[in-house]
Amino acid sequence: MKEEIAKRDRIIAELEKQNARLKEKIRNAKDISPIERISFARVRRLAREACMEIARQGKQFILSMGKTTRAFRKLRQIWDLLIEDDWYLSDIFPQLDPDRKEEKPTGTPCKYCFERILWVPSDWGSWFPIDADTHKRHRCQQYSERGYYAS
């Protein structure tokens, strides 16, 4: 019985010494947690490991992968996305989500005939209307009756 008590006392003393050393280590450490403040260099290193680039543009941080980009207000947001164990590109770049239906432009109504039209740039630097349904050049009925489109 005395031997067991002595053995337990030795184990307790050893554990107390270890505990004291660890407390000393914590007391001397400047920062106990490894990542307290996210730095631009850390986030850039993490992004490059994921084949992405990060840049600062004004007050925003731009995360890009090829031509696809997304703006974030804080580095912490990028850090939280990239440190997850498993993530999808659609989590970071929502426009790459294959399940999301592509929204097609519906067009705005023409102010004369109220048909839906889209405005498309021409080769000469101006814009011209096309029908949203037929995708042909839009020509209002009232103007064609007056000979406005005569050519």
Coordinates of N, CA and C in Angstrom, one line a residue:
M1 N 0.8 -1.2 0.0 CA 0.0 0.0 0.0 C 0.9 1.3 0.0
K2 N 1.9 1.3 0.8 CA 2.8 2.4 0.9 C 3.6 2.6 -0.4
E3 N 3.9 1.5 -1.1 CA 4.6 1.6 -2.4 C 3.7 2.3 -3.4
E4 N 2.4 1.9 -3.4 CA 1.5 2.5 -4.4 C 1.3 4.0 -4.1
I5 N 1.2 4.4 -2.9 CA 1.1 5.8 -2.5 C 2.3 6.6 -2.9
A6 N 3.5 6.0 -2.7 CA 4.8 6.6 -3.1 C 4.8 6.8 -4.6
K7 N 4.4 5.7 -5.4 CA 4.4 5.8 -6.8 C 3.5 6.9 -7.3
R8 N 2.3 7.0 -6.8 CA 1.3 8.0 -7.2 C 1.9 9.4 -6.9
D9 N 2.5 9.6 -5.7 CA 3.1 10.8 -5.4 C 4.2 11.3 -6.4
R10 N 5.0 10.3 -6.8 CA 6.1 10.6 -7.8 C 5.4 11.0 -9.2
I11 N 4.3 10.3 -9.5 CA 3.6 10.7 -10.8 C 3.0 12.1 -10.7
I12 N 2.4 12.4 -9.5 CA 1.8 13.7 -9.3 C 2.9 14.8 -9.4
A13 N 4.0 14.5 -8.7 CA 5.1 15.5 -8.7 C 5.6 15.8 -10.1
E14 N 5.8 14.7 -10.9 CA 6.2 14.8 -12.3 C 5.3 15.6 -13.1
L15 N 4.0 15.4 -13.0 CA 2.9 16.1 -13.7 C 2.9 17.6 -13.3
E16 N 3.1 17.8 -12.0 CA 3.2 19.2 -11.6 C 4.3 20.0 -12.2
K17 N 5.5 19.3 -12.3 CA 6.6 19.9 -13.0 C 6.4 20.2 -14.4
Q18 N 5.7 19.3 -15.1 CA 5.3 19.5 -16.5 C 4.4 20.7 -16.6
N19 N 3.4 20.7 -15.7 CA 2.4 21.8 -15.7 C 3.1 23.1 -15.5
A20 N 4.0 23.2 -14.6 CA 4.7 24.4 -14.3 C 5.5 24.9 -15.5
R21 N 6.2 23.9 -16.2 CA 7.0 24.3 -17.4 C 6.0 24.8 -18.5
L22 N 4.9 24.2 -18.7 CA 3.9 24.7 -19.7 C 3.4 26.0 -19.4
K23 N 3.1 26.3 -18.1 CA 2.6 27.6 -17.7 C 3.7 28.7 -17.9
E24 N 4.9 28.3 -17.7 CA 6.0 29.2 -18.0 C 6.1 29.5 -19.4
K25 N 5.9 28.5 -20.3 CA 6.0 28.7 -21.7 C 4.9 29.6 -22.2
I26 N 3.7 29.4 -21.6 CA 2.5 30.3 -22.0 C 2.8 31.7 -21.6
R27 N 3.3 31.9 -20.4 CA 3.6 33.2 -19.8 C 4.6 34.0 -20.7
N28 N 5.6 33.2 -21.2 CA 6.6 33.9 -22.0 C 6.3 34.1 -23.4
A29 N 5.2 33.4 -23.9 CA 4.8 33.5 -25.3 C 4.2 34.8 -25.6
K30 N 4.5 35.4 -26.7 CA 3.9 36.7 -27.1 C 2.4 36.4 -27.5
D31 N 2.2 35.3 -28.2 CA 0.9 35.0 -28.7 C 0.7 33.5 -28.6
I32 N -0.2 33.1 -27.8 CA -0.5 31.7 -27.5 C -1.1 31.0 -28.7
S33 N -2.1 31.7 -29.4 CA -2.7 31.1 -30.6 C -1.8 31.5 -31.8
P34 N -1.7 30.5 -32.7 CA -0.7 30.8 -33.8 C -1.2 31.9 -34.8
I35 N -2.5 32.0 -35.0 CA -3.0 33.0 -36.0 C -4.0 33.9 -35.2
E36 N -3.5 35.0 -34.7 CA -4.4 35.9 -34.0 C -4.8 37.0 -35.0
R37 N -3.9 37.5 -35.7 CA -4.1 38.6 -36.7 C -3.8 38.1 -38.1
I38 N -4.7 38.1 -38.9 CA -4.6 37.7 -40.3 C -3.8 38.7 -41.1
S39 N -2.7 38.3 -41.7 CA -1.9 39.3 -42.5 C -2.1 39.0 -44.0
F40 N -1.8 40.0 -44.7 CA -2.0 39.9 -46.2 C -1.0 38.8 -46.7
A41 N 0.2 38.7 -46.2 CA 1.1 37.7 -46.7 C 0.6 36.3 -46.4
R42 N 0.1 36.1 -45.2 CA -0.5 34.7 -44.9 C -1.6 34.3 -45.8
V43 N -2.5 35.3 -46.0 CA -3.7 35.0 -46.9 C -3.2 34.7 -48.3
R44 N -2.2 35.5 -48.8 CA -1.7 35.4 -50.1 C -1.1 34.0 -50.3
R45 N -0.3 33.6 -49.3 CA 0.4 32.3 -49.3 C -0.7 31.2 -49.4
L46 N -1.7 31.3 -48.6 CA -2.8 30.3 -48.6 C -3.5 30.3 -49.9
A47 N -3.8 31.5 -50.5 CA -4.5 31.5 -51.8 C -3.6 31.0 -52.9
R48 N -2.3 31.2 -52.9 CA -1.5 30.7 -53.9 C -1.4 29.1 -53.9
E49 N -1.5 28.6 -52.7 CA -1.6 27.1 -52.6 C -2.8 26.6 -53.2
A50 N -3.9 27.4 -53.3 CA -5.1 27.0 -53.9 C -5.2 27.5 -55.4
C51 N -4.1 27.9 -55.9 CA -4.0 28.4 -57.3 C -4.8 29.7 -57.5
M52 N -4.8 30.5 -56.6 CA -5.6 31.8 -56.7 C -4.6 32.9 -56.4
E53 N -5.0 34.1 -56.7 CA -4.2 35.3 -56.4 C -5.1 36.3 -55.7
I54 N -4.4 37.1 -54.9 CA -5.2 38.1 -54.1 C -4.5 39.5 -54.3
A55 N -5.3 40.5 -54.4 CA -4.8 41.9 -54.6 C -5.6 42.8 -53.8
R56 N -5.1 43.9 -53.5 CA -5.8 45.0 -52.7 C -6.2 46.1 -53.7
Q57 N -7.4 46.4 -53.7 CA -7.9 47.5 -54.6 C -8.8 48.4 -53.8
G58 N -8.2 49.5 -53.4 CA -8.9 50.5 -52.5 C -9.1 49.9 -51.1
K59 N -10.4 49.8 -50.7 CA -10.7 49.2 -49.4 C -11.1 47.7 -49.5
Q60 N -11.0 47.2 -50.7 CA -11.4 45.8 -50.9 C -10.2 44.9 -51.3
F61 N -10.4 43.6 -51.0 CA -9.4 42.6 -51.4 C -10.1 41.8 -52.5
I62 N -9.4 41.7 -53.6 CA -9.9 41.0 -54.8 C -9.2 39.6 -54.9
L63 N -10.0 38.5 -54.8 CA -9.5 37.2 -54.9 C -9.8 36.7 -56.3
S64 N -8.8 36.3 -57.0 CA -9.0 35.9 -58.4 C -8.5 34.5 -58.7
M65 N -9.1 33.9 -59.7 CA -8.6 32.6 -60.2 C -8.8 32.7 -61.7
G66 N -7.8 33.0 -62.5 CA -7.9 33.3 -63.9 C -8.7 34.6 -64.1
K67 N -9.8 34.5 -64.9 CA -10.6 35.7 -65.2 C -11.7 35.8 -64.1
T68 N -11.9 34.8 -63.3 CA -13.0 34.9 -62.3 C -12.5 35.6 -61.1
T69 N -13.3 36.6 -60.6 CA -12.8 37.4 -59.5 C -14.0 37.5 -58.5
R70 N -13.7 37.8 -57.3 CA -14.7 38.2 -56.2 C -14.0 39.1 -55.3
A71 N -14.8 40.1 -54.9 CA -14.3 41.2 -53.9 C -14.8 40.9 -52.5
F72 N -13.9 41.1 -51.6 CA -14.1 40.9 -50.2 C -13.8 42.2 -49.4
R73 N -14.5 42.5 -48.3 CA -14.2 43.7 -47.6 C -13.0 43.4 -46.5
K74 N -12.9 42.2 -46.1 CA -11.9 41.9 -45.0 C -11.1 40.6 -45.4
L75 N -9.9 40.6 -45.0 CA -9.0 39.4 -45.2 C -9.6 38.2 -44.4
R76 N -10.2 38.5 -43.3 CA -10.7 37.4 -42.5 C -11.7 36.5 -43.2
Q77 N -12.5 37.2 -44.1 CA -13.5 36.4 -44.9 C -12.8 35.5 -45.8
I78 N -11.8 35.9 -46.5 CA -11.0 35.0 -47.4 C -10.4 33.9 -46.6
W79 N -9.8 34.3 -45.5 CA -9.1 33.3 -44.7 C -10.1 32.2 -44.2
D80 N -11.3 32.6 -43.7 CA -12.2 31.6 -43.2 C -12.7 30.7 -44.4
L81 N -12.8 31.2 -45.6 CA -13.2 30.3 -46.7 C -12.1 29.3 -47.1
L82 N -10.9 29.8 -47.1 CA -9.8 28.9 -47.5 C -9.2 27.9 -46.5
I83 N -9.5 28.1 -45.2 CA -8.9 27.2 -44.2 C -9.8 26.0 -44.0
E84 N -11.0 26.0 -44.5 CA -11.9 24.9 -44.4 C -11.3 23.6 -45.0
D85 N -11.7 22.5 -44.4 CA -11.1 21.2 -44.9 C -11.5 20.9 -46.3
D86 N -12.8 21.0 -46.6 CA -13.3 20.8 -48.0 C -14.2 21.9 -48.4
W87 N -13.8 22.5 -49.5 CA -14.6 23.6 -50.1 C -14.7 23.5 -51.6
Y88 N -15.8 24.0 -52.1 CA -16.0 24.0 -53.5 C -15.7 25.4 -54.1
L89 N -15.4 25.4 -55.4 CA -15.1 26.7 -56.0 C -16.4 27.6 -56.0
S90 N -17.6 26.9 -56.1 CA -18.8 27.6 -56.1 C -19.1 28.3 -54.7
D91 N -18.4 27.8 -53.6 CA -18.5 28.5 -52.3 C -17.8 29.9 -52.4
I92 N -16.7 29.9 -53.1 CA -15.8 31.1 -53.1 C -16.3 32.0 -54.3
F93 N -16.6 31.4 -55.4 CA -17.0 32.1 -56.6 C -18.5 31.6 -56.9
P94 N -19.5 32.3 -56.4 CA -20.9 31.8 -56.6 C -21.3 31.8 -58.1
Q95 N -20.6 32.6 -58.9 CA -21.0 32.6 -60.4 C -20.6 31.3 -61.1
L96 N -19.8 30.4 -60.4 CA -19.3 29.2 -61.0 C -20.2 28.0 -60.6
D97 N -21.3 28.3 -59.9 CA -22.2 27.2 -59.4 C -23.0 26.6 -60.6
P98 N -22.7 25.3 -60.9 CA -23.4 24.7 -62.0 C -24.9 24.5 -61.8
D99 N -25.3 24.4 -60.6 CA -26.7 24.2 -60.3 C -27.6 25.5 -60.5
R100 N -26.9 26.6 -60.4 CA -27.6 27.9 -60.6 C -28.0 28.1 -62.0
K101 N -29.3 28.4 -62.3 CA -29.7 28.7 -63.6 C -29.2 30.0 -64.1
E102 N -28.7 30.0 -65.3 CA -28.2 31.3 -65.9 C -29.4 32.2 -66.1
E103 N -29.3 33.4 -65.6 CA -30.3 34.4 -65.8 C -30.1 35.1 -67.1
K104 N -31.1 35.1 -67.9 CA -31.0 35.7 -69.2 C -31.7 37.1 -69.1
P105 N -31.1 38.1 -69.8 CA -31.7 39.4 -69.7 C -33.1 39.4 -70.3
T106 N -34.0 40.1 -69.6 CA -35.4 40.1 -70.1 C -35.6 41.3 -71.0
G107 N -34.8 42.3 -70.9 CA -34.9 43.5 -71.8 C -35.8 44.5 -71.1
T108 N -35.8 45.7 -71.7 CA -36.6 46.8 -71.2 C -37.7 47.1 -72.3
P109 N -38.8 47.7 -71.9 CA -39.8 48.0 -72.9 C -39.4 49.2 -73.7
C110 N -39.7 49.2 -75.0 CA -39.4 50.3 -75.9 C -40.4 51.4 -75.5
K111 N -39.9 52.6 -75.5 CA -40.8 53.7 -75.0 C -41.8 54.1 -76.0
Y112 N -41.7 53.6 -77.3 CA -42.7 53.9 -78.3 C -43.7 52.8 -78.5
C113 N -43.2 51.6 -78.6 CA -44.1 50.4 -78.9 C -44.3 49.4 -77.8
F114 N -43.5 49.6 -76.7 CA -43.5 48.8 -75.5 C -43.2 47.3 -75.7
E115 N -42.4 47.0 -76.8 CA -41.9 45.7 -76.9 C -40.6 45.6 -76.2
R116 N -40.3 44.3 -75.7 CA -39.0 44.2 -74.9 C -37.8 44.2 -75.9
I117 N -36.9 45.1 -75.5 CA -35.7 45.3 -76.3 C -34.4 45.2 -75.5
L118 N -33.3 44.9 -76.1 CA -32.0 44.9 -75.5 C -31.1 45.9 -76.2
W119 N -30.2 46.6 -75.6 CA -29.3 47.5 -76.2 C -28.0 46.9 -76.4
V120 N -27.5 46.8 -77.6 CA -26.2 46.2 -78.0 C -25.3 47.2 -78.6
P121 N -24.0 47.1 -78.3 CA -23.1 48.1 -78.9 C -22.8 47.7 -80.4
S122 N -22.7 48.8 -81.2 CA -22.4 48.5 -82.6 C -20.9 48.7 -82.8
D123 N -20.4 48.4 -84.0 CA -19.0 48.6 -84.3 C -18.5 50.0 -84.4
W124 N -19.5 50.9 -84.5 CA -19.1 52.3 -84.6 C -19.1 53.1 -83.3
G125 N -19.3 52.4 -82.2 CA -19.3 53.1 -80.9 C -20.6 53.5 -80.4
S126 N -21.7 53.3 -81.1 CA -23.0 53.6 -80.7 C -23.8 52.4 -80.2
W127 N -24.9 52.6 -79.8 CA -25.8 51.4 -79.3 C -27.0 51.4 -80.2
F128 N -27.5 50.1 -80.4 CA -28.7 50.0 -81.2 C -29.6 48.9 -80.5
P129 N -30.9 49.0 -80.7 CA -31.8 48.1 -80.0 C -32.0 46.8 -80.8
I130 N -32.2 45.7 -80.1 CA -32.6 44.4 -80.8 C -33.8 43.9 -80.0
D131 N -34.6 43.1 -80.7 CA -35.7 42.5 -80.0 C -35.2 41.4 -79.0
A132 N -35.8 41.4 -77.8 CA -35.4 40.4 -76.8 C -35.8 39.0 -77.2
D133 N -36.9 38.8 -78.0 CA -37.4 37.5 -78.4 C -36.7 37.0 -79.7
T134 N -36.6 37.8 -80.7 CA -36.1 37.4 -82.0 C -34.6 37.6 -82.2
H135 N -34.1 38.5 -81.4 CA -32.7 38.9 -81.5 C -32.3 39.5 -82.9
K136 N -33.3 40.2 -83.5 CA -33.1 40.9 -84.7 C -33.2 42.4 -84.4
R137 N -32.7 43.2 -85.3 CA -32.7 44.7 -85.1 C -34.2 45.1 -84.8
H138 N -34.4 45.9 -83.8 CA -35.7 46.4 -83.4 C -36.0 47.6 -84.2
R139 N -37.2 47.6 -84.8 CA -37.6 48.8 -85.6 C -39.1 49.0 -85.2
C140 N -39.4 50.2 -84.6 CA -40.7 50.5 -84.2 C -41.7 50.6 -85.3
Q141 N -42.9 50.1 -85.1 CA -43.9 50.1 -86.2 C -44.3 51.6 -86.6
Q142 N -44.4 52.5 -85.7 CA -44.8 53.9 -86.0 C -43.7 54.5 -86.9
Y143 N -42.5 54.2 -86.7 CA -41.4 54.8 -87.6 C -41.3 54.2 -89.0
S144 N -41.6 52.9 -89.1 CA -41.6 52.3 -90.4 C -42.8 52.8 -91.3
E145 N -43.9 53.1 -90.6 CA -45.0 53.7 -91.4 C -44.7 55.1 -91.9
R146 N -43.9 55.8 -91.2 CA -43.5 57.2 -91.7 C -42.4 57.2 -92.7
G147 N -41.8 56.1 -92.9 CA -40.7 56.0 -93.9 C -39.3 56.4 -93.2
Y148 N -39.3 56.3 -91.9 CA -38.1 56.7 -91.1 C -36.9 55.7 -91.4
Y149 N -37.2 54.5 -91.7 CA -36.2 53.5 -91.9 C -36.0 53.2 -93.4
A150 N -36.4 54.1 -94.3 CA -36.3 53.9 -95.7 C -34.8 53.9 -96.1
S151 N -34.4 52.9 -96.7 CA -33.0 52.8 -97.2 C -32.9 52.0 -98.5

